[in-house]
mmCIF file of C-alpha atoms in Angstrom:
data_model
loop_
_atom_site.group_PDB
_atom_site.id
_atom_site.type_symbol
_atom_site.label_atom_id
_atom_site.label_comp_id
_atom_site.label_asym_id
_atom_site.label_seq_id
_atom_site.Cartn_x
_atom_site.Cartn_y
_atom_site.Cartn_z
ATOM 1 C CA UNK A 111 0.000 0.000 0.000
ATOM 2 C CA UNK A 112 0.588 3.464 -0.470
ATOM 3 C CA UNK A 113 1.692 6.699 1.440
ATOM 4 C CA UNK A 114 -0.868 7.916 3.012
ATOM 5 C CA UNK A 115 -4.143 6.265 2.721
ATOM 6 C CA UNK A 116 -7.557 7.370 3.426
ATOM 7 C CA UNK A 117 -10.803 5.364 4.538
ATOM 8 C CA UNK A 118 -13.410 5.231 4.187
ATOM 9 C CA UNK A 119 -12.767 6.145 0.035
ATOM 10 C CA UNK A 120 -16.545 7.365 0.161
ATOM 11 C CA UNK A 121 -18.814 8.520 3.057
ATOM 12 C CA UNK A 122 -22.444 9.743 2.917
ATOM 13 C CA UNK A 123 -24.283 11.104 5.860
ATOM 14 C CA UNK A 124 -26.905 13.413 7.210
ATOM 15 C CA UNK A 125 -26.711 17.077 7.482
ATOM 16 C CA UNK A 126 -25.929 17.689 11.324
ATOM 17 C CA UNK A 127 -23.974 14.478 11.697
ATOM 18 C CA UNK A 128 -20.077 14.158 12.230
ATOM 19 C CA UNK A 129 -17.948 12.913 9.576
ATOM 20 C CA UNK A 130 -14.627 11.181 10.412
ATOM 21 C CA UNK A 131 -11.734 10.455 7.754
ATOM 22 C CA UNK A 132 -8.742 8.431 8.483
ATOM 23 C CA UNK A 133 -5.629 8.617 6.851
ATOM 24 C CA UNK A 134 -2.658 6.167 7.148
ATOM 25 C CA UNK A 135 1.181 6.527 6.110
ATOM 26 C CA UNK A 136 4.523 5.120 6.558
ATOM 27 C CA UNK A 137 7.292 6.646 6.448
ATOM 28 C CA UNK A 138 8.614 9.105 9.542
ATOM 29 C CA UNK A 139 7.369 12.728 8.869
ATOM 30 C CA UNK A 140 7.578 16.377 9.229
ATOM 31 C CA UNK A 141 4.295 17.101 9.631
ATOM 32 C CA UNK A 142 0.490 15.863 7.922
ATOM 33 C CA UNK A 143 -1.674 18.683 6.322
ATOM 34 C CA UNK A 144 -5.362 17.895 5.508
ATOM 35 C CA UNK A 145 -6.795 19.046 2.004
ATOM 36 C CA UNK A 146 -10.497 19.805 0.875
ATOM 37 C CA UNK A 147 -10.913 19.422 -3.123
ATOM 38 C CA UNK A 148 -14.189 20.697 -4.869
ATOM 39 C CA UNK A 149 -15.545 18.733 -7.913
ATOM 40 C CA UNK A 150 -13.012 19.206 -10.776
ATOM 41 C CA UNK A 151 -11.595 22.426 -8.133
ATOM 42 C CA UNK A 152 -8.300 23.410 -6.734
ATOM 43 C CA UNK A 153 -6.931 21.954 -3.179
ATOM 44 C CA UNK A 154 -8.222 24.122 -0.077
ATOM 45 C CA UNK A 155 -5.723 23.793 3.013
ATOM 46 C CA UNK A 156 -7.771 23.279 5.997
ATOM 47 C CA UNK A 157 -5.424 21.963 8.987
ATOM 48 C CA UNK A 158 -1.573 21.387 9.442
ATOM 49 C CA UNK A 159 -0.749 18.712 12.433
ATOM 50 C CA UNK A 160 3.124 18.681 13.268
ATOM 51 C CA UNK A 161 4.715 15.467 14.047
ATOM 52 C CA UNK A 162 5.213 16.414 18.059
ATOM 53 C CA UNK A 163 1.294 17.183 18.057
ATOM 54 C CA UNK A 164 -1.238 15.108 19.337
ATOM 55 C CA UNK A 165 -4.813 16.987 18.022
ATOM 56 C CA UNK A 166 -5.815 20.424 16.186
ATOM 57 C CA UNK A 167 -8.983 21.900 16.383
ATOM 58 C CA UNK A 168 -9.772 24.548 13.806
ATOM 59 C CA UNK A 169 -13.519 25.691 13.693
ATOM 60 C CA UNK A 170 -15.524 22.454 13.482
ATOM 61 C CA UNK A 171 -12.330 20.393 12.440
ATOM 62 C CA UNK A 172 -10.536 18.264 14.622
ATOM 63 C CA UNK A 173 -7.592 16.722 13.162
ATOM 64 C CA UNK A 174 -5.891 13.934 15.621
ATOM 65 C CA UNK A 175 -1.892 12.464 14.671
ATOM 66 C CA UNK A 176 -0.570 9.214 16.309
ATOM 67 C CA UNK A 177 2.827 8.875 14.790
ATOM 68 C CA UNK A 178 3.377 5.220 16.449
ATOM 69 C CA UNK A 179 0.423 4.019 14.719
ATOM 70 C CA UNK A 180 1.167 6.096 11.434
ATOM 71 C CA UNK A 181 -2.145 7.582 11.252
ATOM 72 C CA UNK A 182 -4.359 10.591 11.619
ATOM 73 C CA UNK A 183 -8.300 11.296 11.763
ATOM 74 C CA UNK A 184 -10.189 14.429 10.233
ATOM 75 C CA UNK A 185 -13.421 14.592 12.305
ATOM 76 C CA UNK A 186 -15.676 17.501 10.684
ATOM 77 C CA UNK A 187 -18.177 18.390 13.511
ATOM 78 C CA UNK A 188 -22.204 19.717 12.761
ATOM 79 C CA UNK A 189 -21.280 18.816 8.932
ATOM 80 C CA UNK A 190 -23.600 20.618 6.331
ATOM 81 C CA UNK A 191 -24.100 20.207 2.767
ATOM 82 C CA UNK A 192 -21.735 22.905 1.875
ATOM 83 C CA UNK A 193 -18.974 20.293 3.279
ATOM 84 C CA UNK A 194 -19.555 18.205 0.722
ATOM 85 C CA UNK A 195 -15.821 17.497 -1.384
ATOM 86 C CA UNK A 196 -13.202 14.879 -1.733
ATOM 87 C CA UNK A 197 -10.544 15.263 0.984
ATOM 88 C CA UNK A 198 -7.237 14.263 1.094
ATOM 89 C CA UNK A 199 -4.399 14.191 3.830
ATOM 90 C CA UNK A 200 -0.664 14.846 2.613
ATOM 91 C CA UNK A 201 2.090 14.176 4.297
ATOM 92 C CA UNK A 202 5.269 15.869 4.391
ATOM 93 C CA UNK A 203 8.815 14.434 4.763
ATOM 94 C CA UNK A 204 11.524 15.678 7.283
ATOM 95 C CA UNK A 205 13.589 17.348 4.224
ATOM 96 C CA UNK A 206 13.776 20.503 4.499
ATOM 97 C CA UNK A 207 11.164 21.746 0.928
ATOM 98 C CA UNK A 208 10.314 18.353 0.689
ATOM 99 C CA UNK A 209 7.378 17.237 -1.614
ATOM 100 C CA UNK A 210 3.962 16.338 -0.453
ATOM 101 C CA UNK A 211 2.846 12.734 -0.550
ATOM 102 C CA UNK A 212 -0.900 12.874 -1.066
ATOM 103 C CA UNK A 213 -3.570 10.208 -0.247
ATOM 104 C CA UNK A 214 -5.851 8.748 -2.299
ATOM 105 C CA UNK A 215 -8.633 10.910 -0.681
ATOM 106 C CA UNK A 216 -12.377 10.447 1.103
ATOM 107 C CA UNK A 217 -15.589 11.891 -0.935
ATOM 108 C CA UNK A 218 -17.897 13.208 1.427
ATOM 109 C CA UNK A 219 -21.223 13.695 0.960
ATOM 110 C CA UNK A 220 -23.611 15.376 3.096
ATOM 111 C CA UNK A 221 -27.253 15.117 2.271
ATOM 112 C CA UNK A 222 -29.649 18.165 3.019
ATOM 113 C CA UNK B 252 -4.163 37.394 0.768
ATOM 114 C CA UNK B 253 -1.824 36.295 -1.350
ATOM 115 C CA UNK B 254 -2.346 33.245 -3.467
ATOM 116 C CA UNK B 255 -0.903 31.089 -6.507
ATOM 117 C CA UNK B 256 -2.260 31.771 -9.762
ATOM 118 C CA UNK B 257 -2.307 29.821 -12.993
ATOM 119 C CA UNK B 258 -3.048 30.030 -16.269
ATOM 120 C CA UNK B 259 -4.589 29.282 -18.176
ATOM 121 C CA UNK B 260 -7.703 27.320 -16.538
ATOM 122 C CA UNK B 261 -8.452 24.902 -19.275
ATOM 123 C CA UNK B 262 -5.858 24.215 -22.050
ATOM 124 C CA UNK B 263 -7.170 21.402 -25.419
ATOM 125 C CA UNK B 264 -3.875 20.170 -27.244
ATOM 126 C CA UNK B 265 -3.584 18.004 -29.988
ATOM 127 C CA UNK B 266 -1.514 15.033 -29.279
ATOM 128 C CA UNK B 267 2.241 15.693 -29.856
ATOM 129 C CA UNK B 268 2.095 19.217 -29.350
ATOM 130 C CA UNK B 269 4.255 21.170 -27.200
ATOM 131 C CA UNK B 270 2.058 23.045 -23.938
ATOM 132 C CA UNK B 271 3.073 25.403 -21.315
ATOM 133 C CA UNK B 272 1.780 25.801 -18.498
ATOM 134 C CA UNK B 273 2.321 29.002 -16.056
ATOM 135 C CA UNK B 274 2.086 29.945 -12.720
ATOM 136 C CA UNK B 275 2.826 33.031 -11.123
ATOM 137 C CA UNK B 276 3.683 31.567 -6.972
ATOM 138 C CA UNK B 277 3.838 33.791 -4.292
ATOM 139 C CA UNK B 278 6.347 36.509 -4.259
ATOM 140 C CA UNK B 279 8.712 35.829 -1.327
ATOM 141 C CA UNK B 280 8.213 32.078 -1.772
ATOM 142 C CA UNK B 281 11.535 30.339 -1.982
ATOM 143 C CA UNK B 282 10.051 26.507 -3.411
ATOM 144 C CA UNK B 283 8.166 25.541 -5.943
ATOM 145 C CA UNK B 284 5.947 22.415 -7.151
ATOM 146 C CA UNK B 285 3.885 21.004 -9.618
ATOM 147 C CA UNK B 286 1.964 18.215 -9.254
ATOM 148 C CA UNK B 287 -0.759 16.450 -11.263
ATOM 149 C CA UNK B 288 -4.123 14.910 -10.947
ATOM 150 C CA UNK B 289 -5.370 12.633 -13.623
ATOM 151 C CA UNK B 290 -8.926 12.347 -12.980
ATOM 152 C CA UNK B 291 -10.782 10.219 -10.137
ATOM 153 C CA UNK B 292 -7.413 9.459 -8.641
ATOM 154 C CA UNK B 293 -5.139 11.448 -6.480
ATOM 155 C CA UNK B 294 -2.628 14.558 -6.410
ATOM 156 C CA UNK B 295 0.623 13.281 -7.892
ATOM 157 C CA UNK B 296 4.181 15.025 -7.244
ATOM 158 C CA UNK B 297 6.145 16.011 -10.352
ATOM 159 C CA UNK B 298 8.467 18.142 -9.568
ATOM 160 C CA UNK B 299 10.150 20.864 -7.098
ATOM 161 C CA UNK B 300 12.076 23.380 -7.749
ATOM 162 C CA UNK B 301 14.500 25.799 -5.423
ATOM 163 C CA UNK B 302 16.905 28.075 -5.778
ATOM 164 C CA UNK B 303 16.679 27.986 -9.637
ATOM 165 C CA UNK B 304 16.982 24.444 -9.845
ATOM 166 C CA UNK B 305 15.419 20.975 -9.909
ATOM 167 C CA UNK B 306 15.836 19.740 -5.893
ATOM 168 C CA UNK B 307 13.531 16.717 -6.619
ATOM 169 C CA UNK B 308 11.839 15.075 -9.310
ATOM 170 C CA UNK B 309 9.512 11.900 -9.553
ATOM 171 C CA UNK B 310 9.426 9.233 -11.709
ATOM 172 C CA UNK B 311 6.602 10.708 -13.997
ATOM 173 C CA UNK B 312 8.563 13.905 -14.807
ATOM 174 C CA UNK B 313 10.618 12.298 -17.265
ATOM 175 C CA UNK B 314 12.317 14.349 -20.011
ATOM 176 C CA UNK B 315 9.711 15.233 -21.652
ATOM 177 C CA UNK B 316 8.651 17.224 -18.935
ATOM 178 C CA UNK B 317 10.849 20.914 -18.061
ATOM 179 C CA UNK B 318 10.457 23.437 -15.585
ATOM 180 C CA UNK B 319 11.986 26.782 -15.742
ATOM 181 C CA UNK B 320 11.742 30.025 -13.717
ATOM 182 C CA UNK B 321 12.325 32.749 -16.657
ATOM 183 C CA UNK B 322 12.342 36.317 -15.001
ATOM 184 C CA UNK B 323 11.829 35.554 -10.880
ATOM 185 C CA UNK B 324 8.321 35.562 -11.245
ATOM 186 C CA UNK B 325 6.721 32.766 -13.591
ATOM 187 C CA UNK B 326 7.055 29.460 -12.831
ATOM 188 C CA UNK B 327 6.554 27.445 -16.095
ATOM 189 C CA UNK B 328 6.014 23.566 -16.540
ATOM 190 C CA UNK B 329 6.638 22.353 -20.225
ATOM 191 C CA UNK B 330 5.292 19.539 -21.677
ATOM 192 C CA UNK B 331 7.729 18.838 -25.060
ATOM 193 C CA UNK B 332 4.923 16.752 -26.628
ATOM 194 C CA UNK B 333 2.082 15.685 -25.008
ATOM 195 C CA UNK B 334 0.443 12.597 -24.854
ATOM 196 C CA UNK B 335 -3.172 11.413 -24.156
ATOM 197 C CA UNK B 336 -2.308 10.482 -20.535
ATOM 198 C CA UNK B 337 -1.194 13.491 -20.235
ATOM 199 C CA UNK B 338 -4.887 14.621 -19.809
ATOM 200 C CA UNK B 339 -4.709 16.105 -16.204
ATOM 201 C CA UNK B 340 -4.804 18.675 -13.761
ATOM 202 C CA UNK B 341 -2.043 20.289 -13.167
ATOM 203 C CA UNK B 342 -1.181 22.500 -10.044
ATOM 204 C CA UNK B 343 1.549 24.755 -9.092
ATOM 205 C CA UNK B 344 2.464 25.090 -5.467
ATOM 206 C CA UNK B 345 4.764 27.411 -3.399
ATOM 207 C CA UNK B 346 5.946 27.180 -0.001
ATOM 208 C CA UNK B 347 7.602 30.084 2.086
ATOM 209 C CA UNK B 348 11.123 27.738 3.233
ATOM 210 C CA UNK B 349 9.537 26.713 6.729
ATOM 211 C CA UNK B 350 8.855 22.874 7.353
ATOM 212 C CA UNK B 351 6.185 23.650 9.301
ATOM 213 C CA UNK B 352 4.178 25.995 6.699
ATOM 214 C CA UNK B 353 1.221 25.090 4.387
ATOM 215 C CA UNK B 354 2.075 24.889 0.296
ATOM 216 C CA UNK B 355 -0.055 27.300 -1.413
ATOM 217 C CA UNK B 356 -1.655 25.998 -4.612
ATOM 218 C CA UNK B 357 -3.397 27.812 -7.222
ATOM 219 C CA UNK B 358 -6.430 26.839 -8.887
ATOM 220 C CA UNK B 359 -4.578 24.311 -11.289
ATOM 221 C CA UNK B 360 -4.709 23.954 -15.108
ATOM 222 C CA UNK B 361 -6.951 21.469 -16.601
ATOM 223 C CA UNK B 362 -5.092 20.351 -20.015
ATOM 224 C CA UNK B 363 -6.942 18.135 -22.760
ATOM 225 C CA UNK B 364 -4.997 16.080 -25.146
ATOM 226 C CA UNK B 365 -6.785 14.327 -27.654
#
């Protein structure tokens, strides 16, 4: 498998409800940024998580990092329909510059 | 705010031709990126770029593929003759020199071949 890896690769849910994305990797990083994409869009950053932190809030994100499992969480909190994208975590190497390694991403959808 | 821009938005080539695509990053910026998206699947690194020169470079960006940085400002990617899997989306990213700093990336450049 590849770096970074989201699940579930689709999620549908209610308007109101929480959504939670999980993203695995495996190699030692720098830090893991979370991406929101639009249909056919650019890439929105929503969240950076350094490797030393544990959990990020941002508005009604919540990003969690545990580096001994190689994994984080999204967790999008009262979601609404206007949340509705494909999002993708990217990781980021502890080069100095170094590229991002992107995952294969989570469509959310969040029905009115 | 500052931000990354690219043009143009949506580029059709015929098959063999030569495209370029430009980006102007964010002045200050000291790396840049591109990376691709063929469609459905996920954000691809090509290629990164710092103090005018190539620091890294994946397996896709293979010599048909050129970057340059003309006049300090534009950031170009070059495709010498394009093929239909080259059909993609193609970003441009900057990032300020910190580790711990978000790449900016601009709207990206959707490019045909057929």
């Amino acid at each position: 498998s590849q770096q970074g890896e989201e699940d579930p690769q689709a999620l549908s849910i209610q308007e109101g409800e929480n959504a939670t994305m999980n993203c695995s990797y495996k190699t030692s990083i720098n830090n893991l940024q979370w991406y929101r994409q639009n249909s056919g869009r650019g890439l929105v950053h929503l969240i950076l998580i350094r490797s030393n932190e544990r959990e990020k809030h941002s508005g009604r994100l919540r990003v969690t990092l545990d580096t001994s499992k190689k994994s984080s969480s999204l967790l999008i909190t009262a979601s609404r329909a206007a949340d509705t994208a494909s999002y993708f975590c990217a990781t980021r190497k502890e080069t100095s510059g170094s590229r991002l390694t992107f995952g294969e991403g989570t469509q959310l959808t969040v029905n009115p | 705010e500052p931000e990354v821009t690219q043009t143009p938005s949506h580029q059709v080539t015929q098959m063999g031709q030569e495209v370029i695509l430009r980006c102007v990053p964010i002045s200050n910026h000291l790396y840049f990126y591109w990376y691709r998206q063929i469609l459905g699947q996920k954000v691809e690194f090509l290629v990164s770029f710092y103090n005018n020169e190539i620091s890294e470079k994946s397996e896709i960006f293979d010599d048909q593929f050129s970057v340059e940085r003309p006049d300090g400002s534009n950031f170009t990617l070059k495709i010498r003759s394009t093929k239909l899997e080259d059909s993609a989306m193609y970003f441009c990213a900057s990032l300020p020199g910190a580790m711990n700093t978000e790449a900016f990336f601009g709207q990206g450049t959707r490019l045909t071949v057929v």
